[in-house]
mmCIF file of N, CA and C in Angstrom:
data_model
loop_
_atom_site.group_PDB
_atom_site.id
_atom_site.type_symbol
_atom_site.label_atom_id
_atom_site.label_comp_id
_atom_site.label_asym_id
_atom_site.label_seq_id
_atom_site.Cartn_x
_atom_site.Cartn_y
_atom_site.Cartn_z
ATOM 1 N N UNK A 18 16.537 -30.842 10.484
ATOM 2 C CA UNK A 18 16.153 -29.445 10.480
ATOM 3 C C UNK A 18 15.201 -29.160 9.329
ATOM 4 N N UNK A 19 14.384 -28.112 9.659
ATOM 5 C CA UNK A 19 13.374 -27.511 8.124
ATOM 6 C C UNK A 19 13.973 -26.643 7.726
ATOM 7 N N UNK A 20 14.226 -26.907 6.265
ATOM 8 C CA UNK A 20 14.422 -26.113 5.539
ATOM 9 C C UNK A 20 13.380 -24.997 5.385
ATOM 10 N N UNK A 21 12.868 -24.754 5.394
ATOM 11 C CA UNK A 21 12.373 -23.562 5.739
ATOM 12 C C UNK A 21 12.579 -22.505 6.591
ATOM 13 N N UNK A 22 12.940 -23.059 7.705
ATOM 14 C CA UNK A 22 12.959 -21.938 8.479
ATOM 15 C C UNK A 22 14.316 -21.152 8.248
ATOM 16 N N UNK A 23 15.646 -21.596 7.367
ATOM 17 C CA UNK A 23 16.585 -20.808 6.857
ATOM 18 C C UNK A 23 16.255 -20.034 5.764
ATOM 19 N N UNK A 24 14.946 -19.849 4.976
ATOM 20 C CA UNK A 24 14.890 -19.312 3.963
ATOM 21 C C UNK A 24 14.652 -17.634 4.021
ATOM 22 N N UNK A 25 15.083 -17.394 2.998
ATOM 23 C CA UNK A 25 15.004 -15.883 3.677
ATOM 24 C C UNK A 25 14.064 -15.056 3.112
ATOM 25 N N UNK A 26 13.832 -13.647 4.269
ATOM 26 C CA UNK A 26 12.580 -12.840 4.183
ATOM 27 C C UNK A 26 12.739 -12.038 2.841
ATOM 28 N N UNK A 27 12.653 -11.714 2.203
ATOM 29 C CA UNK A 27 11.834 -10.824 1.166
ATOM 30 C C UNK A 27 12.096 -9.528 1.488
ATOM 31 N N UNK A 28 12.881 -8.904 1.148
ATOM 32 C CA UNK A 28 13.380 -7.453 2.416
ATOM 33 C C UNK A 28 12.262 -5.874 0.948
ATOM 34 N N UNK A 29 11.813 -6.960 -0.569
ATOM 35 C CA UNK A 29 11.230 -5.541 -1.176
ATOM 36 C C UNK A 29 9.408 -5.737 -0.265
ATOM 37 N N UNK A 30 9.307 -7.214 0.368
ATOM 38 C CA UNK A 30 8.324 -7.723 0.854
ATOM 39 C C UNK A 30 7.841 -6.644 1.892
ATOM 40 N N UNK A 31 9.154 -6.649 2.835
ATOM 41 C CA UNK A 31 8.990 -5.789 4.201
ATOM 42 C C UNK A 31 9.031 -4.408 3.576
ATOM 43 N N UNK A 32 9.848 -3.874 2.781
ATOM 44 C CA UNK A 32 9.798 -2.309 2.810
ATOM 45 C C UNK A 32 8.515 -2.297 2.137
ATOM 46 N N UNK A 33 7.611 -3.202 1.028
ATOM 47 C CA UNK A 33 6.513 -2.618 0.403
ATOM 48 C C UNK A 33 5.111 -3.231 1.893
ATOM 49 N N UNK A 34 5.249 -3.468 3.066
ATOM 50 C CA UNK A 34 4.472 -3.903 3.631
ATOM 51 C C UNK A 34 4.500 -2.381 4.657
ATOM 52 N N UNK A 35 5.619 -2.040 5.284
ATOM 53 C CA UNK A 35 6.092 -0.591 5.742
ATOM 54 C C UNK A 35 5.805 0.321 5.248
ATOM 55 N N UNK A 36 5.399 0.513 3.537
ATOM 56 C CA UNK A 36 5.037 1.726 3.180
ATOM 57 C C UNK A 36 3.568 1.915 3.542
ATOM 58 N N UNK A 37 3.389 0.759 2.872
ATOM 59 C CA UNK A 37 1.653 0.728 2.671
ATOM 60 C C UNK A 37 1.299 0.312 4.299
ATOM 61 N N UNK A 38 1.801 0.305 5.437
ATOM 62 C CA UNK A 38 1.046 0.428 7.062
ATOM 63 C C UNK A 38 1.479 2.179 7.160
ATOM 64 N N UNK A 39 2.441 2.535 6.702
ATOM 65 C CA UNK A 39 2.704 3.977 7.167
ATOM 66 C C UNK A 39 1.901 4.722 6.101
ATOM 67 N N UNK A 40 1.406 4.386 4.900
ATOM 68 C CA UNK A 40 0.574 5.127 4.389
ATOM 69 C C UNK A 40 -0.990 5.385 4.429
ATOM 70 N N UNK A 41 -1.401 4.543 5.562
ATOM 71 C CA UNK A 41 -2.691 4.954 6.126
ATOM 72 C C UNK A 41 -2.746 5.724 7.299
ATOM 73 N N UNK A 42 -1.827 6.479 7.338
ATOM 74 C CA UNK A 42 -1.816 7.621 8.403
ATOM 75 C C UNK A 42 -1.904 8.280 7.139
ATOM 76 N N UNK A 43 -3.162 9.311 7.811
ATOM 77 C CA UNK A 43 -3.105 10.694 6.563
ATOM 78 C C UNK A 43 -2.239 12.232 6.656
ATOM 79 N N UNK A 44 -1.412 11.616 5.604
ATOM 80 C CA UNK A 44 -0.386 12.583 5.483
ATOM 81 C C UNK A 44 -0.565 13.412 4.497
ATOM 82 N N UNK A 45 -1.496 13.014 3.324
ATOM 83 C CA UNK A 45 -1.445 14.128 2.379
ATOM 84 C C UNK A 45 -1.287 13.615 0.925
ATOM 85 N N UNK A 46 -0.521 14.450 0.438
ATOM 86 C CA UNK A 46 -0.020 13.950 -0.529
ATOM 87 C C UNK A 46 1.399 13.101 -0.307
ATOM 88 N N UNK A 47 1.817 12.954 1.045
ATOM 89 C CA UNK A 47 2.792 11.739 1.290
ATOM 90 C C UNK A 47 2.398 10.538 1.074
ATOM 91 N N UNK A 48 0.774 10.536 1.793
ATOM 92 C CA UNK A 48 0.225 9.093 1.918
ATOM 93 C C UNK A 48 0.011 8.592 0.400
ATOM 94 N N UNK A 49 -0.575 9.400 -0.510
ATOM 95 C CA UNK A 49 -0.176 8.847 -1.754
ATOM 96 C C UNK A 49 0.565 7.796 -2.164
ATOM 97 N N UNK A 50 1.676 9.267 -2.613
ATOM 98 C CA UNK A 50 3.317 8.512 -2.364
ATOM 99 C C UNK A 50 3.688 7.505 -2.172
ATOM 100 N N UNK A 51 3.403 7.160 -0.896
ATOM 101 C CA UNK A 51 3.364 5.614 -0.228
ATOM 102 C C UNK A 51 2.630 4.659 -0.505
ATOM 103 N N UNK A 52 1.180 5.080 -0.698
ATOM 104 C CA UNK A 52 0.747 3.963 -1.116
ATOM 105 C C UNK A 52 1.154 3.624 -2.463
ATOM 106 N N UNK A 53 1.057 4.208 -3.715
ATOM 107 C CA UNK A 53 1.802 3.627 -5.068
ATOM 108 C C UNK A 53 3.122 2.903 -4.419
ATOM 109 N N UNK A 54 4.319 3.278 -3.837
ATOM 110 C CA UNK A 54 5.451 2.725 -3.705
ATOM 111 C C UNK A 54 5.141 1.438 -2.987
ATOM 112 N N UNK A 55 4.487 1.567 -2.219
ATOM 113 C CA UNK A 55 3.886 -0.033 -1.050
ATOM 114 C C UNK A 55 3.448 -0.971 -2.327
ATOM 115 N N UNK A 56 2.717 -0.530 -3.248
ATOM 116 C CA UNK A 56 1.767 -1.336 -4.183
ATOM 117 C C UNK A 56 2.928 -1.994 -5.490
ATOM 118 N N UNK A 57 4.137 -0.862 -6.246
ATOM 119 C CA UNK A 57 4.362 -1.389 -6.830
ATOM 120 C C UNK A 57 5.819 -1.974 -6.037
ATOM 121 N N UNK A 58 6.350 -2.081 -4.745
ATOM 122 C CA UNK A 58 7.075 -2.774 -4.083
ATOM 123 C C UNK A 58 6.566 -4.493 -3.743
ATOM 124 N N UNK A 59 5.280 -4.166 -3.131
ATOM 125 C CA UNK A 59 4.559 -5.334 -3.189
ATOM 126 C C UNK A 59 4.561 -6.588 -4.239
ATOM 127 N N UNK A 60 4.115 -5.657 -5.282
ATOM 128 C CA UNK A 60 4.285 -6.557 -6.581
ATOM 129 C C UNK A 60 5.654 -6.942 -7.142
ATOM 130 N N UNK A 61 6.088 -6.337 -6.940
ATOM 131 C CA UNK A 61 7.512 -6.676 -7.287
ATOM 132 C C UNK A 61 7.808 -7.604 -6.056
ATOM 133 N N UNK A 62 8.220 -8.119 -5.076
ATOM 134 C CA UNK A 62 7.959 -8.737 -3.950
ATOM 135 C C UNK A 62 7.260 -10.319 -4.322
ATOM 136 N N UNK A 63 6.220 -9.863 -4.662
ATOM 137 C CA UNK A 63 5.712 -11.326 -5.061
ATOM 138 C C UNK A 63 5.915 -12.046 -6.312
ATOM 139 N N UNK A 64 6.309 -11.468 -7.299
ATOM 140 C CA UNK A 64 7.202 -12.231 -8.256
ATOM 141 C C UNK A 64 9.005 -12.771 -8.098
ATOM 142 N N UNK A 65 9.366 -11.945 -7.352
ATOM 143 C CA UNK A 65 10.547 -11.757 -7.144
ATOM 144 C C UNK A 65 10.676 -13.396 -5.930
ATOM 145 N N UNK A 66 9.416 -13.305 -4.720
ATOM 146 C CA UNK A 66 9.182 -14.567 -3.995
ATOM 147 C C UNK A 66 8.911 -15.967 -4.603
ATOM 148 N N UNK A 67 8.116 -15.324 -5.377
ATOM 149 C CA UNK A 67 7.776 -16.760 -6.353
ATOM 150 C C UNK A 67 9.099 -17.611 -7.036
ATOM 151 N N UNK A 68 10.125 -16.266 -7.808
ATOM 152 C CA UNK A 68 11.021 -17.082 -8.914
ATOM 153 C C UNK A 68 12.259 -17.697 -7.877
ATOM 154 N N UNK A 69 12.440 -16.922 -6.501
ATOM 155 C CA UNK A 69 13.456 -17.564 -5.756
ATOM 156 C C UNK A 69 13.775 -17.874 -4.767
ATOM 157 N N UNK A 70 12.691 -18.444 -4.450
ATOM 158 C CA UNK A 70 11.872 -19.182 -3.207
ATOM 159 C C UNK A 70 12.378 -18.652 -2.243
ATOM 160 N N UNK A 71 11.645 -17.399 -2.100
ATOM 161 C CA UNK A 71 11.702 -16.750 -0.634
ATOM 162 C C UNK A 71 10.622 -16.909 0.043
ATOM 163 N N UNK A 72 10.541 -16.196 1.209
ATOM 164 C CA UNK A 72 9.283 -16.109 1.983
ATOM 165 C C UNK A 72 9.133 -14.632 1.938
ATOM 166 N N UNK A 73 7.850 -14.550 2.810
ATOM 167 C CA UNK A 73 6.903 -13.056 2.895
ATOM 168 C C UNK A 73 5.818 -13.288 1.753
ATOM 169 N N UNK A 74 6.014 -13.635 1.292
ATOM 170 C CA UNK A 74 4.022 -13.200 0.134
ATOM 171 C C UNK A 74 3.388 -12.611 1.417
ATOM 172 N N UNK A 75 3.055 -12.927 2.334
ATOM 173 C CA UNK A 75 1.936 -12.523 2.740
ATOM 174 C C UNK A 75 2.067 -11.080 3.592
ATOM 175 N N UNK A 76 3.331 -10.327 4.007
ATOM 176 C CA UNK A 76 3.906 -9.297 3.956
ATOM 177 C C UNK A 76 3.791 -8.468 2.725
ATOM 178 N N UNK A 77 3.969 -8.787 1.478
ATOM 179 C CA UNK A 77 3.807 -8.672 0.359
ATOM 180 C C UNK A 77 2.114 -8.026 0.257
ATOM 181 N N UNK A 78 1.308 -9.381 0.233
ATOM 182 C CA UNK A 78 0.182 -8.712 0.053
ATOM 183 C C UNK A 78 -0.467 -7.429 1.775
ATOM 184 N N UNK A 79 -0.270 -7.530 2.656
ATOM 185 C CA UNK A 79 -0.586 -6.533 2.966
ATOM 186 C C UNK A 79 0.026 -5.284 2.848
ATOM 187 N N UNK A 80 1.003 -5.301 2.078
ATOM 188 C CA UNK A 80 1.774 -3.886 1.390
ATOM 189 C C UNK A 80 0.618 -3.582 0.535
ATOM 190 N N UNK A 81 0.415 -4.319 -0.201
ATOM 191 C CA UNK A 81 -0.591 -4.379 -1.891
ATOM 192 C C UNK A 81 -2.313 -4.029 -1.082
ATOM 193 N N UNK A 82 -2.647 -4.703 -0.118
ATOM 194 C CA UNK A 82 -3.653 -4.339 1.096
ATOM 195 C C UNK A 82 -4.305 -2.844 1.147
ATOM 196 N N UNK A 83 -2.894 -2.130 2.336
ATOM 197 C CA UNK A 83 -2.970 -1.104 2.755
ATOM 198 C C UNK A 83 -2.671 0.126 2.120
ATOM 199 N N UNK A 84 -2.039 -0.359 0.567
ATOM 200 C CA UNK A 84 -1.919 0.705 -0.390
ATOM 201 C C UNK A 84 -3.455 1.234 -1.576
ATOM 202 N N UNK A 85 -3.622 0.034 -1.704
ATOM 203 C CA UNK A 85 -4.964 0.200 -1.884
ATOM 204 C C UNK A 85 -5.949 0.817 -1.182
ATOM 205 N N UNK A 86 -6.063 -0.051 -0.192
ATOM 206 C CA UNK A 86 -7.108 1.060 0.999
ATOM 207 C C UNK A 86 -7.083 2.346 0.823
ATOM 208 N N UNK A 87 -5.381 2.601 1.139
ATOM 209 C CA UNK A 87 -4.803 4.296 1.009
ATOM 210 C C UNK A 87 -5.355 5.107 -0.368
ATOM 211 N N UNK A 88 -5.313 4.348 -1.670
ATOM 212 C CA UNK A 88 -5.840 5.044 -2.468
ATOM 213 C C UNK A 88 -7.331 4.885 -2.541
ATOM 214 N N UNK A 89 -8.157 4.452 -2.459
ATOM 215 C CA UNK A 89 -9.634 4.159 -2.267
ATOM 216 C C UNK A 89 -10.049 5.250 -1.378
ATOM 217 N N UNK A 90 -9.523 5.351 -0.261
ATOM 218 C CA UNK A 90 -9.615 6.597 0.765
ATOM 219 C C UNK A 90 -9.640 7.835 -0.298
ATOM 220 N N UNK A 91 -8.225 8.048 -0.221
ATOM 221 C CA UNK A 91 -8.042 9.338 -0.914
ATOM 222 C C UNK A 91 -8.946 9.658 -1.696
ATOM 223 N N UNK A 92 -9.256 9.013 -2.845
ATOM 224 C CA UNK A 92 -9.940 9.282 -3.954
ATOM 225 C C UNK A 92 -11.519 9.394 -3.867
ATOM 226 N N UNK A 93 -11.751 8.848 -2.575
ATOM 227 C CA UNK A 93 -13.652 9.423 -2.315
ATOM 228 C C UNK A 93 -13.373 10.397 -1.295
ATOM 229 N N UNK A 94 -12.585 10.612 -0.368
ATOM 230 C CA UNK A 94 -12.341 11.628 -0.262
ATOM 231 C C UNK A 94 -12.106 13.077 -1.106
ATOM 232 N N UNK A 95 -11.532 12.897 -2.107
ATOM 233 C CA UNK A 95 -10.966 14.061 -3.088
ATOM 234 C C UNK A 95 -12.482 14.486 -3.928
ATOM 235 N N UNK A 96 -12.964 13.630 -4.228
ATOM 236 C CA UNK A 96 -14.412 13.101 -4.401
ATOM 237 C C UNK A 96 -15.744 13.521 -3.476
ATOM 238 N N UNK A 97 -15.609 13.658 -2.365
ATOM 239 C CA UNK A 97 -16.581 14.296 -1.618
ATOM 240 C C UNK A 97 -15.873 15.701 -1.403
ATOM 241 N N UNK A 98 -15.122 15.608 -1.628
ATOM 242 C CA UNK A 98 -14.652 17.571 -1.528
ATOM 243 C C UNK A 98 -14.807 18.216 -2.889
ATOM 244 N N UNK A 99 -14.769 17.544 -3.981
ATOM 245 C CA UNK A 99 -15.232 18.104 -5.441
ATOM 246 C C UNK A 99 -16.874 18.298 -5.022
ATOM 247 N N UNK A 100 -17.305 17.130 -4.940
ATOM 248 C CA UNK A 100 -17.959 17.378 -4.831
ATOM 249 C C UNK A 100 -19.335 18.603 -3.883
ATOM 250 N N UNK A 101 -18.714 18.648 -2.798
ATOM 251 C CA UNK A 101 -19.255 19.765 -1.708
ATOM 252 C C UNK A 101 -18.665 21.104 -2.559
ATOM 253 N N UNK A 102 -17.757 21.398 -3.086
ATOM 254 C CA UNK A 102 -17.667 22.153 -3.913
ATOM 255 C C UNK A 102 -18.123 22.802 -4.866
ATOM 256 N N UNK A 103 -18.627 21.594 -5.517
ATOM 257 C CA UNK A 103 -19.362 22.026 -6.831
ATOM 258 C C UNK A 103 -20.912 22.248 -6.096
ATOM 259 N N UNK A 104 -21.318 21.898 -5.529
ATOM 260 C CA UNK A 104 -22.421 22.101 -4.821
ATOM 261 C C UNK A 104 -22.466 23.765 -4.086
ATOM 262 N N UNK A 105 -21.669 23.883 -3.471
ATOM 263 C CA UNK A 105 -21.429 25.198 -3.045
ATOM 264 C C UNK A 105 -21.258 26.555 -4.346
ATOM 265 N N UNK A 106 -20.571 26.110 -5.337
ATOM 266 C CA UNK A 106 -20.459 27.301 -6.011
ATOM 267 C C UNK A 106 -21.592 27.002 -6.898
ATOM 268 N N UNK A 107 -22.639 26.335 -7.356
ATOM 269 C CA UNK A 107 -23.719 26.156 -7.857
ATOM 270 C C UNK A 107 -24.756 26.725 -6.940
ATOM 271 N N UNK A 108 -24.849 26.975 -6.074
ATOM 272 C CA UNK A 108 -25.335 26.997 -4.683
ATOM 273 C C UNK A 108 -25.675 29.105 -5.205
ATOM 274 N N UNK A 109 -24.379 29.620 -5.165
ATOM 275 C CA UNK A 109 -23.959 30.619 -5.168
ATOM 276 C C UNK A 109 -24.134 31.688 -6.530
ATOM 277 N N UNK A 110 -24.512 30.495 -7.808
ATOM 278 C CA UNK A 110 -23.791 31.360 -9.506
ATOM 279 C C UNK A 110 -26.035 31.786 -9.125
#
């Protein structure tokens, strides 16, 4: 038999891979939320895989993935609305 295939999943792997896929639905200030928790679940996940030979890293990193994305979004988003903003009330003084 492989040893491997008894080894077990990484369960901060899966919940930080679950946050960060459910945090690219735009929710708001939920999706936030989620993405930090996906990112620092993730990371925690992959040290935690490393010291006791689990599996998932790679569950892991698309937690760390899609939380990122999520904040990259947000933040040129938040970013093109400052901005159309400041444009508008300059627009106006």
């Amino acid at each position: 038999m492989n040893q491997r295939q008894y080894q077990v999943i990484s369960g901060l792997a899966i919940a930080g891979m679950t946050c960060g896929i459910i945090s690219l639905i735009p929710l708001g200030h939920i999706s936030i939320i989620l993405a930090v928790i996906a990112i620092v679940l993730s990371a925690v996940a992959k040290s935690d895989i490393k010291a006791s030979n689990k599996r998932g890293s790679s569950f892991a990193t698309v937690g760390i993935v899609c939380g990122v994305i999520t904040l990259v979004f947000w933040f040129l988003f938040i970013l093109a609305i400052g901005s159309v903003m400041l444009s508008v009330i300059s627009s106006h003084a």
